[in-house]
Amino acid sequence: MTDIIDGNLVAEQIRGDLGASIDALKDEGVTPGLATVLMSDDPASETYVSMKQRDCEEVGINGIHVEIDPDAPAEELYDTIEELNDDPEVHGMLVQMPVPDHVDSRQVIRSIDPAKDVDGFHPENVGMLVAGHPRFKPCTPHGVQKLLESAGIDTEGEDVVIVGRSNIVGKPLANLLIQKADGGNATVTVCHSRTDDLAVKTRNADVVVAACGVPELIDGSMLSDGVTVIDVGVNRVDAETEKGYELVGDVDFDSAKEKVGAITPVPGGVGPMTRAMLLYNTVKAAGQQAGIDVELP
């Protein structure tokens, strides 16, 4: 019988467990604070930021939100980041991507104080991750690790195939899974758009992580019996629904579930975990900056 890995349930457990950590910090006079910055009128970005701020309110994190006109000069965004860097009430910060074309996204990331970079994208934090001493694990890859742990999947000695090489998921996840640490010790193959015979790679895997942004690219014929599948993709495709579309992953769920041992659904799999791990990193950042050794779930 296929195990459907419930990301909503695991995320809820993590948020609940974070409550004790947040209370411990508040007992020391520290309320974790997360700042979100939006320089876009994209409805999806507005929704993402709204959800993150709601998450903060639910767990007791102080949410600070700043909106900047998308037509404003880039310097207005950089000045805002500098102000938040200097604000002791702000322990974590993220700038919602994408930013307007006249703003250099790489400079945006470099402008954020690495100690407050709870996305884990600053070059300093990427380097610490690769070196095996991450300050913050990027939220989606860390969420994938937590989902595997919740399903009782030990990656030590396992062959893991990651389909996708983005800086947000594929590359950092590969680095986490090869680390000599709990949740690591895997043999990792990273596949991408130039990979020959993708199905050969995925059929030989113990764990497949789909993170390429191609709707239902991987189907049951590309998977071995009993494999674990983590589907990171969230793709909007036309459908005869009230909204006129539906969300699907990078895996054809219906054909895959007939073969796999465990699989995440879309939606309700990795997505909730990404948001939960953002809260986790914010609490961790608050403890680090306050010099308080707080226990994290």
PDB file of N, CA, C and O in Angstrom, residues 120-149:
ATOM      1  N   GLY A 120      18.443  31.441   3.261  1.00  0.00           N
ATOM      2  CA  GLY A 120      19.696  30.714   3.058  1.00  0.00           C
ATOM      3  C   GLY A 120      20.293  30.894   1.682  1.00  0.00           C
ATOM      4  O   GLY A 120      21.048  30.032   1.203  1.00  0.00           O
ATOM      5  N   PHE A 121      20.030  32.047   1.030  1.00  0.00           N
ATOM      6  CA  PHE A 121      20.482  32.264  -0.344  1.00  0.00           C
ATOM      7  C   PHE A 121      21.723  33.135  -0.455  1.00  0.00           C
ATOM      8  O   PHE A 121      22.336  33.209  -1.523  1.00  0.00           O
ATOM      9  N   HIS A 122      22.090  33.839   0.617  1.00  0.00           N
ATOM     10  CA  HIS A 122      23.269  34.709   0.551  1.00  0.00           C
ATOM     11  C   HIS A 122      24.510  33.857   0.253  1.00  0.00           C
ATOM     12  O   HIS A 122      24.638  32.734   0.758  1.00  0.00           O
ATOM     13  N   PRO A 123      25.442  34.359  -0.572  1.00  0.00           N
ATOM     14  CA  PRO A 123      26.638  33.573  -0.907  1.00  0.00           C
ATOM     15  C   PRO A 123      27.384  33.048   0.310  1.00  0.00           C
ATOM     16  O   PRO A 123      27.917  31.929   0.280  1.00  0.00           O
ATOM     17  N   GLU A 124      27.436  33.827   1.386  1.00  0.00           N
ATOM     18  CA  GLU A 124      28.109  33.358   2.597  1.00  0.00           C
ATOM     19  C   GLU A 124      27.401  32.130   3.171  1.00  0.00           C
ATOM     20  O   GLU A 124      28.050  31.162   3.586  1.00  0.00           O
ATOM     21  N   ASN A 125      26.086  32.168   3.175  1.00  0.00           N
ATOM     22  CA  ASN A 125      25.331  31.045   3.713  1.00  0.00           C
ATOM     23  C   ASN A 125      25.381  29.825   2.791  1.00  0.00           C
ATOM     24  O   ASN A 125      25.381  28.688   3.263  1.00  0.00           O
ATOM     25  N   VAL A 126      25.419  30.075   1.489  1.00  0.00           N
ATOM     26  CA  VAL A 126      25.584  28.961   0.551  1.00  0.00           C
ATOM     27  C   VAL A 126      26.926  28.279   0.786  1.00  0.00           C
ATOM     28  O   VAL A 126      27.023  27.045   0.822  1.00  0.00           O
ATOM     29  N   GLY A 127      27.971  29.089   0.992  1.00  0.00           N
ATOM     30  CA  GLY A 127      29.296  28.530   1.253  1.00  0.00           C
ATOM     31  C   GLY A 127      29.335  27.712   2.532  1.00  0.00           C
ATOM     32  O   GLY A 127      29.958  26.639   2.577  1.00  0.00           O
ATOM     33  N   MET A 128      28.674  28.191   3.573  1.00  0.00           N
ATOM     34  CA  MET A 128      28.637  27.447   4.832  1.00  0.00           C
ATOM     35  C   MET A 128      27.897  26.125   4.661  1.00  0.00           C
ATOM     36  O   MET A 128      28.270  25.106   5.247  1.00  0.00           O
ATOM     37  N   LEU A 129      26.837  26.135   3.838  1.00  0.00           N
ATOM     38  CA  LEU A 129      26.105  24.902   3.573  1.00  0.00           C
ATOM     39  C   LEU A 129      26.992  23.891   2.856  1.00  0.00           C
ATOM     40  O   LEU A 129      27.070  22.719   3.250  1.00  0.00           O
ATOM     41  N   VAL A 130      27.673  24.340   1.816  1.00  0.00           N
ATOM     42  CA  VAL A 130      28.539  23.436   1.051  1.00  0.00           C
ATOM     43  C   VAL A 130      29.661  22.890   1.931  1.00  0.00           C
ATOM     44  O   VAL A 130      30.050  21.722   1.814  1.00  0.00           O
ATOM     45  N   ALA A 131      30.157  23.719   2.841  1.00  0.00           N
ATOM     46  CA  ALA A 131      31.246  23.303   3.731  1.00  0.00           C
ATOM     47  C   ALA A 131      30.777  22.342   4.815  1.00  0.00           C
ATOM     48  O   ALA A 131      31.604  21.763   5.537  1.00  0.00           O
ATOM     49  N   GLY A 132      29.463  22.178   4.943  1.00  0.00           N
ATOM     50  CA  GLY A 132      28.944  21.232   5.918  1.00  0.00           C
ATOM     51  C   GLY A 132      28.592  21.826   7.264  1.00  0.00           C
ATOM     52  O   GLY A 132      28.330  21.096   8.214  1.00  0.00           O
ATOM     53  N   HIS A 133      28.576  23.169   7.324  1.00  0.00           N
ATOM     54  CA  HIS A 133      28.232  23.845   8.583  1.00  0.00           C
ATOM     55  C   HIS A 133      27.187  24.926   8.313  1.00  0.00           C
ATOM     56  O   HIS A 133      27.457  26.127   8.483  1.00  0.00           O
ATOM     57  N   PRO A 134      25.981  24.535   7.888  1.00  0.00           N
ATOM     58  CA  PRO A 134      24.989  25.534   7.488  1.00  0.00           C
ATOM     59  C   PRO A 134      24.517  26.402   8.646  1.00  0.00           C
ATOM     60  O   PRO A 134      24.245  25.902   9.733  1.00  0.00           O
ATOM     61  N   ARG A 135      24.484  27.702   8.392  1.00  0.00           N
ATOM     62  CA  ARG A 135      23.850  28.609   9.362  1.00  0.00           C
ATOM     63  C   ARG A 135      22.343  28.395   9.297  1.00  0.00           C
ATOM     64  O   ARG A 135      21.686  28.247  10.314  1.00  0.00           O
ATOM     65  N   PHE A 136      21.812  28.413   8.070  1.00  0.00           N
ATOM     66  CA  PHE A 136      20.406  28.117   7.825  1.00  0.00           C
ATOM     67  C   PHE A 136      20.318  27.145   6.655  1.00  0.00           C
ATOM     68  O   PHE A 136      20.937  27.373   5.625  1.00  0.00           O
ATOM     69  N   LYS A 137      19.556  26.088   6.827  1.00  0.00           N
ATOM     70  CA  LYS A 137      19.261  25.222   5.695  1.00  0.00           C
ATOM     71  C   LYS A 137      18.151  25.886   4.877  1.00  0.00           C
ATOM     72  O   LYS A 137      17.135  26.304   5.442  1.00  0.00           O
ATOM     73  N   PRO A 138      18.319  26.005   3.551  1.00  0.00           N
ATOM     74  CA  PRO A 138      17.247  26.584   2.734  1.00  0.00           C
ATOM     75  C   PRO A 138      15.918  25.866   2.984  1.00  0.00           C
ATOM     76  O   PRO A 138      15.883  24.647   3.192  1.00  0.00           O
ATOM     77  N   CYS A 139      14.841  26.625   2.953  1.00  0.00           N
ATOM     78  CA  CYS A 139      13.570  26.138   3.499  1.00  0.00           C
ATOM     79  C   CYS A 139      13.016  24.920   2.782  1.00  0.00           C
ATOM     80  O   CYS A 139      12.596  23.943   3.430  1.00  0.00           O
ATOM     81  N   THR A 140      12.986  24.947   1.452  1.00  0.00           N
ATOM     82  CA  THR A 140      12.400  23.811   0.744  1.00  0.00           C
ATOM     83  C   THR A 140      13.257  22.556   0.884  1.00  0.00           C
ATOM     84  O   THR A 140      12.722  21.479   1.213  1.00  0.00           O
ATOM     85  N   PRO A 141      14.574  22.606   0.669  1.00  0.00           N
ATOM     86  CA  PRO A 141      15.384  21.404   0.888  1.00  0.00           C
ATOM     87  C   PRO A 141      15.289  20.861   2.316  1.00  0.00           C
ATOM     88  O   PRO A 141      15.222  19.648   2.520  1.00  0.00           O
ATOM     89  N   HIS A 142      15.279  21.755   3.296  1.00  0.00           N
ATOM     90  CA  HIS A 142      15.146  21.309   4.680  1.00  0.00           C
ATOM     91  C   HIS A 142      13.782  20.654   4.888  1.00  0.00           C
ATOM     92  O   HIS A 142      13.665  19.635   5.596  1.00  0.00           O
ATOM     93  N   GLY A 143      12.757  21.225   4.256  1.00  0.00           N
ATOM     94  CA  GLY A 143      11.434  20.627   4.353  1.00  0.00           C
ATOM     95  C   GLY A 143      11.392  19.229   3.751  1.00  0.00           C
ATOM     96  O   GLY A 143      10.722  18.334   4.280  1.00  0.00           O
ATOM     97  N   VAL A 144      12.113  19.030   2.649  1.00  0.00           N
ATOM     98  CA  VAL A 144      12.192  17.701   2.038  1.00  0.00           C
ATOM     99  C   VAL A 144      12.841  16.720   3.015  1.00  0.00           C
ATOM    100  O   VAL A 144      12.364  15.591   3.191  1.00  0.00           O
ATOM    101  N   GLN A 145      13.913  17.139   3.665  1.00  0.00           N
ATOM    102  CA  GLN A 145      14.555  16.276   4.658  1.00  0.00           C
ATOM    103  C   GLN A 145      13.587  15.899   5.772  1.00  0.00           C
ATOM    104  O   GLN A 145      13.534  14.740   6.204  1.00  0.00           O
ATOM    105  N   LYS A 146      12.816  16.871   6.247  1.00  0.00           N
ATOM    106  CA  LYS A 146      11.868  16.601   7.327  1.00  0.00           C
ATOM    107  C   LYS A 146      10.762  15.638   6.877  1.00  0.00           C
ATOM    108  O   LYS A 146      10.310  14.789   7.655  1.00  0.00           O
ATOM    109  N   LEU A 147      10.326  15.756   5.628  1.00  0.00           N
ATOM    110  CA  LEU A 147       9.309  14.852   5.116  1.00  0.00           C
ATOM    111  C   LEU A 147       9.837  13.419   5.027  1.00  0.00           C
ATOM    112  O   LEU A 147       9.135  12.463   5.364  1.00  0.00           O
ATOM    113  N   LEU A 148      11.073  13.279   4.557  1.00  0.00           N
ATOM    114  CA  LEU A 148      11.677  11.945   4.490  1.00  0.00           C
ATOM    115  C   LEU A 148      11.789  11.343   5.894  1.00  0.00           C
ATOM    116  O   LEU A 148      11.489  10.168   6.112  1.00  0.00           O
ATOM    117  N   GLU A 149      12.205  12.175   6.838  1.00  0.00           N
ATOM    118  CA  GLU A 149      12.325  11.716   8.223  1.00  0.00           C
ATOM    119  C   GLU A 149      10.971  11.278   8.764  1.00  0.00           C
ATOM    120  O   GLU A 149      10.849  10.237   9.422  1.00  0.00           O
TER     121      GLU A 149
END
